[in-house]
PDB file of C-alpha atoms in Angstrom:
ATOM      1  CA  ALA U   1      10.342   7.884 -25.259  1.00 33.00           C
ATOM      2  CA  ALA U   2       8.040   6.083 -22.995  1.00 33.00           C
ATOM      3  CA  VAL U   3       6.198   7.226 -19.798  1.00 33.00           C
ATOM      4  CA  PRO U   4       4.691   5.502 -17.059  1.00 36.00           C
ATOM      5  CA  PHE U   5       1.010   5.644 -17.661  1.00 35.00           C
ATOM      6  CA  LEU U   6      -1.539   5.178 -14.763  1.00 36.00           C
ATOM      7  CA  ARG U   7      -5.271   4.681 -15.488  1.00 36.00           C
ATOM      8  CA  ALA U   8      -8.125   4.918 -12.747  1.00 36.00           C
ATOM      9  CA  LEU U   9      -9.860   1.483 -12.080  1.00 35.00           C
ATOM     10  CA  VAL U  10     -12.197   1.956  -9.365  1.00 37.00           C
ATOM     11  CA  GLY U  11     -13.485   4.626  -6.688  1.00 41.00           C
ATOM     12  CA  GLY U  12     -15.157   3.877  -3.517  1.00 45.00           C
ATOM     13  CA  GLU U  13     -15.879   4.745   0.084  1.00 45.00           C
ATOM     14  CA  GLU U  14     -14.406   2.475   2.768  1.00 44.00           C
ATOM     15  CA  GLY U  15     -14.906   3.334   6.428  1.00 44.00           C
ATOM     16  CA  GLY U  16     -15.791   7.263   5.618  1.00 48.00           C
ATOM     17  CA  LEU U  17     -12.610   7.550   3.333  1.00 51.00           C
ATOM     18  CA  HIS U  18     -12.556   7.260  -0.317  1.00 51.00           C
ATOM     19  CA  LEU U  19     -10.013   4.581  -2.186  1.00 52.00           C
ATOM     20  CA  LEU U  20      -9.276   5.418  -5.813  1.00 52.00           C
ATOM     21  CA  ALA U  21      -7.259   2.765  -7.321  1.00 51.00           C
ATOM     22  CA  PHE U  22      -4.883   2.796 -10.366  1.00 49.00           C
ATOM     23  CA  GLN U  23      -3.324  -0.002 -12.509  1.00 45.00           C
ATOM     24  CA  HIS U  24      -0.024   0.446 -14.273  1.00 43.00           C
ATOM     25  CA  VAL U  25      -1.183  -0.540 -17.601  1.00 41.00           C
ATOM     26  CA  GLY U  26       1.696   0.495 -20.096  1.00 40.00           C
ATOM     27  CA  HIS U  27       3.622   2.704 -21.431  1.00 37.00           C
ATOM     28  CA  GLN U  28       2.247   6.491 -23.045  1.00 36.00           C
ATOM     29  CA  ARG U  29       3.811   6.834 -26.567  1.00 34.00           C
ATOM     30  CA  GLY U  30       3.693   9.527 -28.883  1.00 32.00           C
ATOM     31  CA  HIS U  31       0.258  10.214 -29.606  1.00 30.00           C
ATOM     32  CA  GLY U  32      -1.377   8.596 -26.699  1.00 28.00           C
ATOM     33  CA  HIS U  33      -1.189   5.074 -27.740  1.00 26.00           C
ATOM     34  CA  VAL U  34      -1.433   2.800 -24.571  1.00 28.00           C
ATOM     35  CA  ALA U  35       0.208  -0.910 -24.393  1.00 29.00           C
ATOM     36  CA  GLY U  36      -0.872  -3.255 -21.860  1.00 30.00           C
ATOM     37  CA  ILE U  37       1.316  -5.240 -19.650  1.00 34.00           C
ATOM     38  CA  GLU U  38       0.149  -8.685 -19.670  1.00 38.00           C
ATOM     39  CA  GLY U  39       0.181 -10.117 -16.033  1.00 42.00           C
ATOM     40  CA  GLN U  40       0.807  -6.775 -14.444  1.00 40.00           C
ATOM     41  CA  VAL U  41      -0.015  -7.505 -10.818  1.00 44.00           C
ATOM     42  CA  ASP U  42       1.109  -3.876  -9.067  1.00 51.00           C
ATOM     43  CA  ARG U  43      -2.070  -1.681  -7.896  1.00 77.00           C
ATOM     44  CA  PHE U  44      -1.516   1.896  -6.725  1.00 80.00           C
ATOM     45  CA  PHE U  45      -4.124   3.694  -4.425  1.00 81.00           C
ATOM     46  CA  ALA U  46      -4.951   7.201  -3.075  1.00 81.00           C
ATOM     47  CA  VAL U  47      -6.848   7.627   0.107  1.00 81.00           C
ATOM     48  CA  ILE U  48      -9.009  10.467   0.136  1.00 79.00           C
ATOM     49  CA  ARG U  49     -10.557  12.203   3.303  1.00 77.00           C
ATOM     50  CA  ASN U  50     -12.571  15.091   3.231  1.00 75.00           C
ATOM     51  CA  ALA U  51     -11.695  15.733  -0.533  1.00 74.00           C
ATOM     52  CA  ALA U  52      -8.075  15.810   0.092  1.00 78.00           C
ATOM     53  CA  LEU U  53      -5.146  13.362  -0.080  1.00 81.00           C
ATOM     54  CA  MET U  54      -4.710  11.528   2.892  1.00 85.00           C
ATOM     55  CA  GLY U  55      -2.283   9.087   1.942  1.00 85.00           C
ATOM     56  CA  TYR U  56      -1.569   6.362  -0.814  1.00 87.00           C
ATOM     57  CA  PHE U  57      -0.911   2.479  -0.605  1.00 87.00           C
ATOM     58  CA  GLN U  58       0.570   0.057  -3.277  1.00 88.00           C
ATOM     59  CA  VAL U  59       0.174  -4.033  -2.998  1.00 88.00           C
ATOM     60  CA  GLU U  60       1.797  -7.093  -4.624  1.00 88.00           C
ATOM     61  CA  GLN U  61       0.307 -10.102  -4.375  1.00 85.00           C
ATOM     62  CA  VAL U  62       2.092 -13.436  -4.580  1.00 83.00           C
ATOM     63  CA  ASP U  63       0.139 -16.571  -3.951  1.00 85.00           C
ATOM     64  CA  LYS U  64      -1.507 -15.978  -0.612  1.00 87.00           C
ATOM     65  CA  GLU U  65       0.757 -13.149   0.914  1.00 90.00           C
ATOM     66  CA  LEU U  66       0.345  -9.533   0.130  1.00 92.00           C
ATOM     67  CA  SER U  67       3.077  -7.308   0.417  1.00 93.00           C
ATOM     68  CA  LEU U  68       1.780  -3.405   1.289  1.00 93.00           C
ATOM     69  CA  HIS U  69       3.949  -0.452   0.759  1.00 91.00           C
ATOM     70  CA  LEU U  70       2.195   2.874   1.849  1.00 91.00           C
ATOM     71  CA  GLY U  71       2.469   6.093   3.133  1.00 91.00           C
ATOM     72  CA  MET U  72       0.541   9.051   4.963  1.00 90.00           C
ATOM     73  CA  LYS U  73       0.593  12.728   3.972  1.00 90.00           C
ATOM     74  CA  PRO U  74       3.223  14.273   6.304  1.00 91.00           C
ATOM     75  CA  SER U  75       1.344  17.389   7.634  1.00 92.00           C
ATOM     76  CA  LEU U  76      -1.432  14.303   9.129  1.00 89.00           C
ATOM     77  CA  MET U  77       1.091  12.430  10.816  1.00 90.00           C
ATOM     78  CA  GLY U  78       1.358  12.309  15.101  1.00 90.00           C
ATOM     79  CA  GLN U  79      -2.538  13.495  15.026  1.00 90.00           C
ATOM     80  CA  GLY U  80      -3.876  10.055  15.750  1.00 88.00           C
ATOM     81  CA  ASN U  81      -4.830   9.439  11.976  1.00 89.00           C
ATOM     82  CA  GLY U  82      -2.516   6.618  11.806  1.00 90.00           C
ATOM     83  CA  ARG U  83      -4.979   3.516  12.824  1.00 92.00           C
ATOM     84  CA  SER U  84      -8.234   4.757  10.942  1.00 88.00           C
ATOM     85  CA  PHE U  85      -5.492   5.063   7.789  1.00 88.00           C
ATOM     86  CA  TYR U  86      -4.258   1.746   8.219  1.00 92.00           C
ATOM     87  CA  GLN U  87      -7.696   0.031   8.909  1.00 89.00           C
ATOM     88  CA  THR U  88      -9.387   1.431   6.049  1.00 86.00           C
ATOM     89  CA  ILE U  89      -6.409   0.000   3.770  1.00 88.00           C
ATOM     90  CA  GLU U  90      -6.430  -3.385   5.575  1.00 90.00           C
ATOM     91  CA  ASP U  91     -10.268  -3.618   5.487  1.00 87.00           C
ATOM     92  CA  TYR U  92     -10.037  -3.015   1.619  1.00 84.00           C
ATOM     93  CA  ILE U  93      -7.090  -5.610   1.345  1.00 87.00           C
ATOM     94  CA  VAL U  94      -9.459  -8.524   2.961  1.00 89.00           C
ATOM     95  CA  GLU U  95     -12.536  -7.559   0.984  1.00 85.00           C
ATOM     96  CA  HIS U  96     -10.632  -7.490  -2.613  1.00 84.00           C
ATOM     97  CA  TYR U  97      -7.696  -9.707  -2.324  1.00 87.00           C
ATOM     98  CA  HIS U  98      -8.309 -12.022   0.593  1.00 90.00           C
ATOM     99  CA  PRO U  99      -4.653 -12.473   1.639  1.00 93.00           C
ATOM    100  CA  GLU U 100      -3.994 -15.212   4.193  1.00 94.00           C
ATOM    101  CA  GLN U 101      -0.805 -12.915   5.468  1.00 96.00           C
ATOM    102  CA  LEU U 102       0.239  -9.309   5.144  1.00 96.00           C
ATOM    103  CA  SER U 103       3.632  -7.952   4.907  1.00 96.00           C
ATOM    104  CA  LEU U 104       5.602  -4.659   5.150  1.00 95.00           C
ATOM    105  CA  SER U 105       9.003  -3.021   5.900  1.00 94.00           C
ATOM    106  CA  VAL U 106       9.323   0.012   8.296  1.00 94.00           C
ATOM    107  CA  ALA U 107      12.450   1.910   8.642  1.00 92.00           C
ATOM    108  CA  ILE U 108      13.965   1.125  12.137  1.00 94.00           C
ATOM    109  CA  CYS U 109      14.275   4.596  13.153  1.00 91.00           C
ATOM    110  CA  ASN U 110      10.237   4.961  12.621  1.00 92.00           C
ATOM    111  CA  GLN U 111       9.351   3.913  15.808  1.00 94.00           C
ATOM    112  CA  ARG U 112       5.855   5.354  15.840  1.00 93.00           C
ATOM    113  CA  ALA U 113       4.840   3.333  12.605  1.00 94.00           C
ATOM    114  CA  GLN U 114       6.074   0.054  14.260  1.00 96.00           C
ATOM    115  CA  ALA U 115       4.223   0.998  17.511  1.00 96.00           C
ATOM    116  CA  LEU U 116       1.205   1.328  15.457  1.00 96.00           C
ATOM    117  CA  PHE U 117       1.665  -1.802  13.209  1.00 97.00           C
ATOM    118  CA  ARG U 118       2.198  -4.027  16.495  1.00 97.00           C
ATOM    119  CA  ALA U 119      -0.682  -2.598  17.649  1.00 97.00           C
ATOM    120  CA  VAL U 120      -2.946  -3.827  14.890  1.00 96.00           C
ATOM    121  CA  GLY U 121      -1.234  -7.380  14.533  1.00 97.00           C
ATOM    122  CA  PHE U 122       1.840  -7.163  13.013  1.00 98.00           C
ATOM    123  CA  SER U 123       5.020  -8.671  14.501  1.00 97.00           C
ATOM    124  CA  VAL U 124       8.544  -8.218  13.435  1.00 96.00           C
ATOM    125  CA  ASN U 125      10.084 -10.980  11.025  1.00 94.00           C
ATOM    126  CA  GLY U 126      13.253 -10.027  10.331  1.00 94.00           C
ATOM    127  CA  HIS U 127      15.453  -6.995   8.873  1.00 93.00           C
ATOM    128  CA  SER U 128      16.793  -5.621   5.501  1.00 89.00           C
ATOM    129  CA  ILE U 129      18.156  -2.651   3.694  1.00 88.00           C
ATOM    130  CA  GLN U 130      15.679  -1.072   1.663  1.00 84.00           C
ATOM    131  CA  VAL U 131      17.111   1.536  -1.012  1.00 84.00           C
ATOM    132  CA  CYS U 132      15.113   4.726  -1.680  1.00 78.00           C
ATOM    133  CA  GLY U 133      15.944   7.885  -3.672  1.00 82.00           C
ATOM    134  CA  GLY U 134      19.741   6.408  -3.861  1.00 87.00           C
ATOM    135  CA  ASN U 135      19.836   6.166   0.157  1.00 87.00           C
ATOM    136  CA  GLN U 136      19.971   2.994   2.319  1.00 89.00           C
ATOM    137  CA  TYR U 137      17.622   2.522   5.084  1.00 87.00           C
ATOM    138  CA  GLU U 138      17.890  -0.161   7.759  1.00 93.00           C
ATOM    139  CA  CYS U 139      14.140  -1.715   7.906  1.00 94.00           C
ATOM    140  CA  VAL U 140      12.274  -4.009  10.315  1.00 95.00           C
ATOM    141  CA  ARG U 141      10.012  -6.792   8.020  1.00 95.00           C
ATOM    142  CA  MET U 142       6.635  -7.115   9.857  1.00 97.00           C
ATOM    143  CA  GLU U 143       4.090  -9.727   9.195  1.00 97.00           C
ATOM    144  CA  LYS U 144       0.250 -10.075   9.986  1.00 97.00           C
ATOM    145  CA  LYS U 145      -1.856 -13.224   9.678  1.00 96.00           C
ATOM    146  CA  LEU U 146      -5.383 -12.734   8.590  1.00 92.00           C
ATOM    147  CA  ALA U 147      -8.161 -14.595   8.906  1.00 78.00           C
ATOM    148  CA  CYS U 148      -9.913 -14.218   5.363  1.00 57.00           C
ATOM    149  CA  ASP U 149     -13.312 -16.072   4.428  1.00 54.00           C
TER     150      ASP U 149
END
């Protein structure tokens, strides 16, 4: 059976936090053979602070819009870490992807996250139902226009 395989691509430090990037490159089969996936655009990142995982994010870019999926380690939530966590991610995205617009979905019940994203320039642009782990969640779609050079 094929098992998803992630390969480290880059490591760096942005805004005092370390970023580790991974790209899905294929499936590990039998004796370690890896088959690449042509045109794979998903990128997965870990955000590290003080040698510990702070959270993760994934990006998918279509033309000039970048869809962002992110999550912070639950034990770090509610302690004022959200803005620096998000800003580190946005700074990296702007530098490496140059999108004109970011979009993300936030669970409608997650008022703290919605407030954070509004504070950093996002606005609500619709609603959707997301399925995660077999459960359905009502979400708001948020977008932010960027001025990338």
